[in-house]
Coordinates of C-alpha atoms in Angstrom, one line a residue:
M741 CA 23.2 -2.7 -12.1
I742 CA 19.9 -1.8 -10.6
T743 CA 17.4 -0.1 -12.8
D744 CA 14.9 2.6 -11.7
K745 CA 12.0 0.0 -12.0
E746 CA 13.9 -2.6 -9.8
F747 CA 14.8 0.1 -7.2
T748 CA 11.2 1.2 -7.1
L749 CA 9.8 -2.3 -6.7
R750 CA 12.3 -2.9 -3.9
L751 CA 11.1 0.2 -2.2
I752 CA 7.5 -0.8 -2.6
R753 CA 8.3 -4.2 -1.0
Q754 CA 10.2 -2.7 1.8
L755 CA 7.4 -0.2 2.6
S756 CA 4.9 -2.9 2.5
Q757 CA 6.7 -5.2 4.8
A758 CA 7.5 -2.3 7.3
L759 CA 3.7 -1.5 7.2
E760 CA 2.7 -5.1 7.7
K761 CA 4.9 -5.1 10.8
L762 CA 3.3 -2.0 12.1
I763 CA -0.2 -3.2 11.3
L764 CA 0.5 -6.4 13.3
D765 CA 1.9 -4.4 16.1
K766 CA 5.3 -6.0 15.8
P767 CA 7.6 -3.3 14.7
E768 CA 11.4 -4.0 14.8
E769 CA 13.7 -1.3 16.0
S770 CA 15.2 -0.8 12.5
L771 CA 15.6 2.7 11.0
M772 CA 12.9 1.7 8.5
Q773 CA 10.2 1.5 11.2
K774 CA 11.5 4.3 13.3
D775 CA 11.7 6.9 10.6
L776 CA 9.0 5.7 8.3
D777 CA 8.7 8.9 6.1
F778 CA 5.6 8.4 4.0
D779 CA 6.2 11.6 2.0
S780 CA 9.8 10.7 0.8
L781 CA 8.7 7.1 0.1
M782 CA 5.7 8.2 -1.9
K783 CA 7.8 10.7 -3.9
D784 CA 10.3 7.9 -4.6
I785 CA 7.5 5.6 -5.8
F786 CA 4.9 7.9 -7.3
K787 CA 6.8 11.1 -7.7
M788 CA 4.4 12.9 -5.3
N789 CA 4.0 13.2 -1.5
F790 CA 1.6 11.2 0.7
S791 CA -1.0 13.9 0.7
E792 CA -1.1 14.1 -3.0
V793 CA -1.3 10.4 -3.2
S794 CA -4.0 10.1 -0.7
S795 CA -6.1 13.0 -2.2
K796 CA -6.5 10.9 -5.5
K797 CA -9.5 8.9 -6.1
K798 CA -9.2 5.1 -6.0
E799 CA -9.7 5.0 -9.9
E800 CA -6.9 7.5 -10.4
L801 CA -4.6 5.4 -8.3
I802 CA -5.6 2.3 -10.2
E803 CA -5.0 4.0 -13.5
M804 CA -1.5 5.0 -12.3
I805 CA -0.8 1.4 -11.3
N806 CA -2.1 0.1 -14.7
E807 CA 0.4 2.2 -16.4
R808 CA 3.2 0.0 -14.7
Q809 CA 4.2 -3.4 -15.7
E810 CA 1.4 -5.9 -15.0
R811 CA 3.7 -8.3 -13.2
D812 CA 4.3 -5.5 -10.6
H813 CA 0.5 -4.6 -10.0
K814 CA 0.1 -7.0 -7.0
D815 CA 3.1 -5.3 -5.2
Y816 CA 1.6 -1.9 -5.6
Y817 CA -1.8 -3.1 -4.6
E818 CA -0.5 -4.7 -1.5
M819 CA 1.6 -1.7 -0.6
L820 CA -1.3 0.8 -1.0
G821 CA -3.7 -1.5 1.0
N822 CA -1.2 -1.7 3.8
L823 CA -0.5 2.1 3.6
F824 CA -4.2 3.1 3.6
Y825 CA -5.1 0.6 6.2
F826 CA -2.4 1.7 8.5
K827 CA -3.2 5.4 8.0
G828 CA -7.0 4.8 8.2
K829 CA -6.6 3.0 11.5
T830 CA -4.3 5.5 13.1
E831 CA -6.1 8.6 11.8
S832 CA -9.7 7.1 12.0
N833 CA -10.3 8.0 8.4
N834 CA -12.9 6.0 6.6
D835 CA -12.0 7.2 3.1
F836 CA -8.5 5.8 3.8
L837 CA -10.0 2.4 5.0
D838 CA -12.4 2.3 1.9
K839 CA -9.3 2.8 -0.3
A840 CA -7.4 -0.1 1.7
R841 CA -10.4 -2.4 1.1
T842 CA -10.3 -1.7 -2.7
F843 CA -6.6 -2.2 -3.0
Y844 CA -6.6 -5.3 -0.9
E845 CA -9.3 -6.7 -3.0
R846 CA -7.3 -5.8 -6.2
Y847 CA -4.2 -7.5 -4.5
L848 CA -6.1 -10.7 -4.0
Q849 CA -7.4 -10.7 -7.5
N850 CA -4.1 -10.0 -9.1
S851 CA -1.8 -12.1 -6.9
G852 CA -4.0 -15.2 -6.9
I853 CA -2.8 -15.8 -3.3
F854 CA -5.1 -16.8 -0.5
A855 CA -3.9 -14.3 2.1
L856 CA -6.1 -14.8 5.2
P857 CA -4.7 -11.8 7.1
V858 CA -5.7 -9.5 4.1
I859 CA -9.1 -11.3 3.9
N860 CA -9.5 -10.6 7.7
R861 CA -8.6 -7.0 7.2
I862 CA -11.1 -6.6 4.4
S863 CA -13.8 -8.0 6.7
E864 CA -12.8 -5.6 9.5
I865 CA -12.9 -2.7 7.1
K866 CA -16.3 -3.6 5.9
K867 CA -17.6 -3.8 9.5
A868 CA -16.1 -0.4 10.3
L869 CA -17.5 1.2 7.3
D870 CA -21.1 -0.1 7.8

């Protein structure tokens, strides 16, 4: 039996993977990439749509993540980093890019993983924001 937490975590991982493929410009022709509906996914994950999530300050989003189980934090941070990076690049939105940098940095801290693509994105974001 799948619990709500497991379902949400699976959604987070699927969204993060789909965004990663879009960021790398290697989208597959799956339904997930074709009809990536950020509002419905955000409602399933955070119980609010994308514009509500994106209007929150970084600190508020971090606080929301801190209310979740600690072992899941890295998944939330990676997903939010990918989400705000993708939206920041496609919409030329520096606020989204700044949020992406913060969440990527927190992902690296929480996961303990050396993720060169994420490190490269952080560097790219820093250059774009300067």
